[in-house]
Structures are given as structure tokens and as C-alpha cells.
Coordinates of C-alpha atoms in Angstrom, one line a residue:
M1 CA 8.0 29.3 35.5
Q2 CA 5.2 27.0 36.5
D3 CA 5.7 25.0 39.7
L4 CA 5.1 21.5 38.4
S5 CA 5.6 19.9 41.9
K6 CA 2.1 21.1 42.8
K7 CA -1.1 19.5 41.8
L8 CA -2.4 20.3 38.3
T9 CA -5.9 21.0 37.2
I10 CA -7.5 18.8 34.6
G11 CA -7.0 21.5 32.1
Q12 CA -3.3 22.0 32.9
F13 CA -2.7 18.2 32.9
A14 CA -4.4 17.8 29.6
Q15 CA -2.5 20.7 28.0
F16 CA 0.8 19.4 29.5
N17 CA 0.2 16.0 27.9
N18 CA -1.4 17.2 24.7
I19 CA -4.6 15.3 25.4
S20 CA -8.2 16.4 25.7
Q21 CA -10.0 16.9 29.0
Q22 CA -12.8 14.7 27.6
T23 CA -10.3 11.8 27.3
L24 CA -9.1 12.3 30.8
R25 CA -12.7 12.3 32.1
Y26 CA -13.3 9.1 30.2
Y27 CA -10.2 7.4 31.6
D28 CA -11.4 8.4 35.1
Q29 CA -14.9 7.0 34.3
I30 CA -13.7 3.6 33.2
G31 CA -11.1 3.4 36.1
L32 CA -8.1 3.6 33.8
L33 CA -6.6 6.8 35.3
H34 CA -8.2 8.5 38.3
P35 CA -7.2 12.1 39.4
A36 CA -4.9 12.2 42.4
E37 CA -7.5 14.4 44.1
Q38 CA -11.0 15.7 43.6
N39 CA -12.6 18.5 45.5
E40 CA -16.0 17.2 46.6
K41 CA -17.5 20.6 46.8
T42 CA -16.4 22.0 43.4
G43 CA -15.9 18.7 41.6
Y44 CA -12.5 19.9 40.4
R45 CA -10.0 17.2 39.5
Y46 CA -6.4 17.5 40.2
Y47 CA -3.4 15.4 38.9
R48 CA 0.2 15.0 40.0
I49 CA 3.0 15.3 37.5
T50 CA 4.1 11.8 38.3
Q51 CA 0.8 10.5 36.8
C52 CA 2.3 11.4 33.4
A53 CA 4.1 8.0 33.6
T54 CA 0.8 6.1 33.8
L55 CA -0.6 8.2 30.9
D56 CA 2.4 7.5 28.8
I57 CA 2.0 3.8 29.4
I58 CA -1.7 4.0 28.3
S59 CA -0.8 6.0 25.2
H60 CA 2.0 3.7 24.3
M61 CA -0.1 0.5 24.7
K62 CA -2.9 2.2 22.7
S63 CA -0.5 2.9 19.9
L64 CA 0.3 -0.8 19.8
G65 CA -3.3 -1.6 19.2
I66 CA -4.1 -2.9 22.7
P67 CA -7.7 -2.3 23.8
L68 CA -8.4 0.0 26.8
R69 CA -10.0 -2.9 28.7
D70 CA -6.7 -4.9 28.4
I71 CA -4.6 -1.9 29.3
H72 CA -6.8 -1.5 32.5
T73 CA -6.1 -5.1 33.4
Y74 CA -2.4 -4.7 32.9
L75 CA -2.3 -1.6 35.0
Q76 CA -4.1 -3.5 37.8
T77 CA -2.0 -6.7 37.6
N78 CA 1.4 -5.5 36.2
D79 CA 1.6 -9.0 34.5
K80 CA 4.6 -8.6 32.2
N81 CA 4.3 -12.2 30.9
W82 CA 0.7 -11.4 29.7
F83 CA 2.0 -8.1 28.1
V84 CA 4.8 -9.9 26.2
K85 CA 2.3 -12.6 25.0
T86 CA -0.1 -10.0 23.9
L87 CA 2.6 -8.2 21.9
E88 CA 3.5 -11.5 20.2
Q89 CA -0.1 -12.0 19.2
K90 CA -0.3 -8.4 17.9
Y91 CA 2.9 -9.0 16.0
D92 CA 1.5 -12.0 14.2
I93 CA -1.7 -10.2 13.4
N94 CA 0.2 -7.2 12.1
A95 CA 2.4 -9.5 10.0
R96 CA -0.6 -11.0 8.3
Q97 CA -2.1 -7.6 7.7
I98 CA 1.1 -6.2 6.3
A99 CA 1.4 -9.2 4.0
L100 CA -2.1 -8.7 2.8
L101 CA -1.5 -5.0 2.2
Q102 CA 1.7 -5.8 0.2
E103 CA -0.3 -8.2 -1.9
T104 CA -3.0 -5.6 -2.4
Q105 CA -0.4 -3.1 -3.4
A106 CA 1.0 -5.5 -5.9
V107 CA -2.4 -6.1 -7.5
I108 CA -3.0 -2.3 -7.6
R109 CA 0.3 -1.8 -9.3
R110 CA -0.5 -4.5 -11.8
K111 CA -4.0 -3.1 -12.5
I112 CA -2.5 0.3 -13.2
S113 CA 0.3 -1.3 -15.4
D114 CA -2.3 -3.4 -17.2
H115 CA -4.3 -0.3 -18.1
I116 CA -1.3 1.6 -19.3
S117 CA -0.1 -1.4 -21.3
C118 CA -3.5 -1.8 -22.9
Q119 CA -3.1 1.7 -24.4
K120 CA 0.1 0.5 -26.2
L121 CA -1.2 -2.9 -27.5
P122 CA -1.4 -3.6 -31.2
K123 CA -4.7 -3.0 -33.0
A124 CA -7.3 -5.7 -32.3
G125 CA -7.6 -8.5 -34.8
I126 CA -4.1 -8.1 -36.2
P127 CA -1.7 -11.1 -35.6
Y128 CA 1.8 -10.4 -34.4
I129 CA 4.7 -12.4 -33.0
E130 CA 6.0 -11.9 -29.4
V131 CA 8.6 -13.7 -27.3
I132 CA 7.2 -14.2 -23.8
P133 CA 9.3 -15.5 -20.9
E134 CA 8.2 -18.2 -18.6
R135 CA 5.2 -17.4 -16.4
I136 CA 3.8 -19.2 -13.3
I137 CA 0.1 -20.0 -13.1
Y138 CA -2.5 -21.4 -10.7
K139 CA -4.9 -23.4 -12.9
Y140 CA -8.2 -25.1 -12.1
D141 CA -10.5 -27.3 -14.2
T142 CA -14.0 -26.0 -13.7
G143 CA -15.6 -28.9 -15.7
I144 CA -17.6 -26.3 -17.6
N145 CA -16.9 -25.6 -21.3
Y146 CA -16.7 -21.9 -22.0
Y147 CA -17.8 -22.5 -25.6
Y148 CA -20.6 -24.9 -24.9
T149 CA -23.3 -22.5 -26.0
E150 CA -23.4 -19.2 -27.8
D151 CA -23.9 -17.5 -24.5
S152 CA -20.2 -17.7 -23.6
A153 CA -20.5 -14.8 -21.1
S154 CA -22.9 -16.7 -18.9
N155 CA -20.7 -19.8 -19.2
Y156 CA -17.7 -17.8 -18.1
E157 CA -19.5 -16.5 -15.0
Y158 CA -20.4 -20.1 -14.0
M159 CA -16.7 -21.0 -14.5
L160 CA -15.6 -18.1 -12.4
R161 CA -17.8 -19.2 -9.4
S162 CA -16.2 -22.6 -9.5
F163 CA -12.7 -21.1 -9.8
K164 CA -13.4 -18.7 -6.9
D165 CA -14.5 -21.6 -4.7
S166 CA -11.2 -23.3 -5.4
L167 CA -9.4 -20.2 -4.1
T168 CA -11.6 -19.9 -1.1
K169 CA -11.0 -23.5 -0.1
Q170 CA -7.3 -22.7 0.0
N171 CA -7.9 -19.7 2.2
L172 CA -6.4 -17.4 -0.4
P173 CA -7.2 -13.7 -0.4
A174 CA -9.8 -12.4 -2.8
I175 CA -7.1 -10.2 -4.5
Y176 CA -6.0 -13.2 -6.5
F177 CA -9.5 -13.4 -8.1
Y178 CA -9.0 -11.0 -11.0
N179 CA -8.0 -11.2 -14.7
V180 CA -8.9 -14.8 -14.7
S181 CA -7.8 -16.3 -18.0
S182 CA -8.4 -19.6 -19.8
I183 CA -6.5 -22.4 -21.6
M184 CA -7.4 -24.6 -24.5
R185 CA -5.4 -27.7 -25.0
R186 CA -3.2 -28.0 -28.1
E187 CA -5.0 -31.1 -29.5
N188 CA -8.4 -29.4 -29.3
L189 CA -7.0 -26.2 -30.9
I190 CA -5.5 -28.1 -33.9
A191 CA -8.8 -30.0 -34.4
H192 CA -10.9 -26.8 -34.2
N193 CA -12.6 -28.5 -31.3
F194 CA -13.4 -25.5 -29.1
I195 CA -13.3 -26.8 -25.6
T196 CA -12.0 -24.7 -22.7
T197 CA -12.8 -25.8 -19.1
E198 CA -9.6 -24.7 -17.4
L199 CA -9.2 -21.2 -15.9
F200 CA -6.0 -19.8 -14.4
V201 CA -4.3 -16.7 -12.9
F202 CA -0.7 -15.6 -13.2
I203 CA 1.1 -15.5 -9.9
D204 CA 4.4 -14.2 -8.7
E205 CA 7.2 -16.7 -8.1
N206 CA 7.2 -15.7 -4.4
D207 CA 3.5 -16.7 -4.1
R208 CA 3.9 -20.2 -5.3
E209 CA 4.0 -21.8 -1.9
R210 CA 0.6 -20.3 -1.0
F211 CA -1.1 -22.4 -3.7
S212 CA -1.7 -26.1 -3.6
V213 CA -0.6 -26.7 -7.2
T214 CA 1.2 -24.4 -9.6
E215 CA 2.7 -24.9 -13.0
P216 CA 4.9 -23.0 -15.4
V217 CA 3.9 -21.7 -18.8
K218 CA 7.1 -22.2 -20.6
G219 CA 8.7 -19.2 -22.3
N220 CA 8.2 -19.3 -26.0
T221 CA 7.5 -17.5 -29.2
F222 CA 3.8 -16.8 -29.4
L223 CA 1.5 -15.8 -32.2
C224 CA -0.7 -13.2 -30.5
M225 CA -3.8 -11.2 -31.3
I226 CA -5.7 -8.6 -29.3
C227 CA -9.4 -9.1 -28.8
E228 CA -11.5 -6.4 -27.4
D229 CA -14.8 -8.3 -27.6
S230 CA -15.0 -11.8 -26.2
N231 CA -17.8 -12.6 -28.7
H232 CA -15.1 -12.4 -31.4
E233 CA -12.7 -14.8 -29.8
I234 CA -13.5 -17.9 -31.9
F235 CA -13.4 -15.8 -35.1
Y236 CA -10.0 -14.5 -34.1
I237 CA -8.7 -17.9 -33.2
N238 CA -9.6 -19.2 -36.6
R239 CA -7.9 -16.1 -38.1
M240 CA -4.8 -17.0 -36.1
L241 CA -4.9 -20.6 -37.2
D242 CA -5.1 -19.4 -40.8
E243 CA -2.1 -17.3 -40.2
I244 CA -0.2 -20.3 -38.8
N245 CA -1.1 -22.4 -41.9
Q246 CA -0.1 -19.6 -44.3
K247 CA 3.2 -19.0 -42.7
G248 CA 4.0 -22.6 -42.1
Y249 CA 4.3 -22.3 -38.3
K250 CA 4.1 -25.2 -36.0
I251 CA 1.9 -25.1 -32.9
T252 CA 4.0 -26.2 -29.9
G253 CA 1.7 -25.9 -27.0
D254 CA -1.7 -24.9 -25.5
Y255 CA -3.7 -21.9 -26.5
I256 CA -3.9 -19.1 -23.9
C257 CA -6.6 -16.5 -23.6
E258 CA -5.1 -14.0 -21.2
V259 CA -7.3 -11.3 -19.7
V260 CA -5.0 -8.3 -19.7
S261 CA -7.5 -5.7 -18.6
E262 CA -10.9 -6.0 -16.9
F263 CA -13.4 -3.3 -16.0
M264 CA -17.2 -3.1 -15.8
S265 CA -19.3 -1.9 -18.7
P266 CA -21.2 1.1 -17.4
G267 CA -24.3 0.3 -19.4
D268 CA -25.1 -3.4 -19.0
G269 CA -22.8 -4.2 -16.0
K270 CA -21.0 -6.9 -18.0
R271 CA -17.2 -7.4 -17.9
D272 CA -15.4 -5.0 -20.2
M273 CA -12.3 -7.1 -21.0
V274 CA -9.3 -6.9 -23.3
L275 CA -8.0 -10.3 -24.2
K276 CA -4.6 -11.3 -25.5
L277 CA -4.9 -14.5 -27.5
Q278 CA -1.7 -16.5 -27.6
I279 CA -0.6 -19.6 -29.5
P280 CA 3.0 -20.9 -28.9
V281 CA 4.6 -21.5 -32.3
S282 CA 7.9 -22.5 -33.9
F283 CA 9.1 -21.6 -37.3
D284 CA 10.4 -25.1 -38.2
S285 CA 9.2 -26.5 -41.5

């Protein structure tokens, strides 16, 4: 059996602690962990087994995300108050990062779910009835009308910049900036006065406190229609209004154009979106 009470070569010390010799030389260079002895003639470095304690402290603090320069300071000062304060700061930073990762994971799950759901949607252009429960939205009025000119795609991009600025001013993560949808007020819809300046995103109930203002979209029965080309939206809206008139439905709220899936077109770089057009209705005569 190896006599560990004696001094260890750098190779033995490295192997014993499952660390590279290069790392030990670097720690020596920056003053973090010097060998117990060094032969001036041969240059050989020797360590004591008791130095494993210092190496364990270094490894542990590194695993907590503490930089080597701060570890060096701690080993020199043994300032436990500083160490606890540093851990508290790291805890807060990690908590924010974990929250962001959880939010990102939620968005990833929703994007995957959206893509799978799109494959099960009814055929585009065919009206259908769906009961949709209450949803929470963050809404922002961009002051720009989506339908102002025939180039609605350009209008939408201008609207998105304004919407994104509103999120940025609230220090909200960029992950909320996706599947941005729009609202047309009931009175404009009924009058065929196509004005849409308000954009929104659906948010989880648990995220409401992060936004300055949120509001519910009440659960209702909706006349819906899938639209796979935003250039057809107005044509499809008119088809839905015709369906409402023919069936004797009553419009009970605002029109919603929900972006249920969004990718980039490989050819022209434009947004490849699947829209779910929704008009809340009742069947009262």
C-alpha cells in the first residue's frame, strides 16, 4: 500500500485527486495552491496529502460558480461573511436564470404543441364552431392599422416593432415575443370597417404579475376558421360574417386573429403563419 504520509509528486497528487497536472501547475502559477515543496535542482513539485483539503475547497467553490480570483481572495482572508454574501448573490442570479430557463422550456413546449396541433386543424377556409375557455392576454395598441394598405405584411412588421418595444420597456424576456396576434373591435367588425391596431400575446396565469396590464378574453363559443395565408384574411372574415348572417348567430365580442404557428418561409424570408380566426357568437335569435 502506498504510504500517503510522505510527500507526493505532482503526478501522484493529480491522480489521487482526479485532476490534471496542467491544472495544478496553473493553480501554482496564479498563487491559488502552491506545492508544499519544490526541488530547485530538478524543478519537481511535491504535495502533502493534507493539501487535498485546500484543493477540495477550490473545487467546491468552482462548482458554485465562484471565479478563481475570488477563491484566491477567500483562501487568503478566510472571510466567511464575504463567502456567505457571495453565495447569496449567486443564489439570486441562479434563481433568475432558472426562471428564464423554465420560461424558455414552456415556450419550447408550446411551439412543439402548436406544430402538432396545426396538423390536426380543420381545412383552411371552412367555418366551424369551437367552445374556447377563458384566456389571459397582454395587449398593446400600436397605433398602426394592419389593414391600412394592401401591403399588410409590412404593416404587421411595423406593428411588431412597436409591440416589442412595449415588452422591452417592461424588462420582459424576448421569449414572450412570438405568435403575436391581433384584435379587431366588435363595432368595426360588424360595420366591415377593417381596423386592427391592437396586438397581443397569450400568457399563463402565473405570469400575469410580470406584465403591467393584462386582461381576460372571456370563454365563449367561437365561430372559427383556419387561414394559411394572411393575404386571405379579409376574404375569410367576410366569409365568416356571411356564415353568421345565414345561421342567425349574434356577434358577442371582438374578433381575434390568433397566430397558432409561425415559421420562416425558406424562399422569401417572410413569416409563414397559420392563423386561427375567431368571432365570439351566440345562437340567440
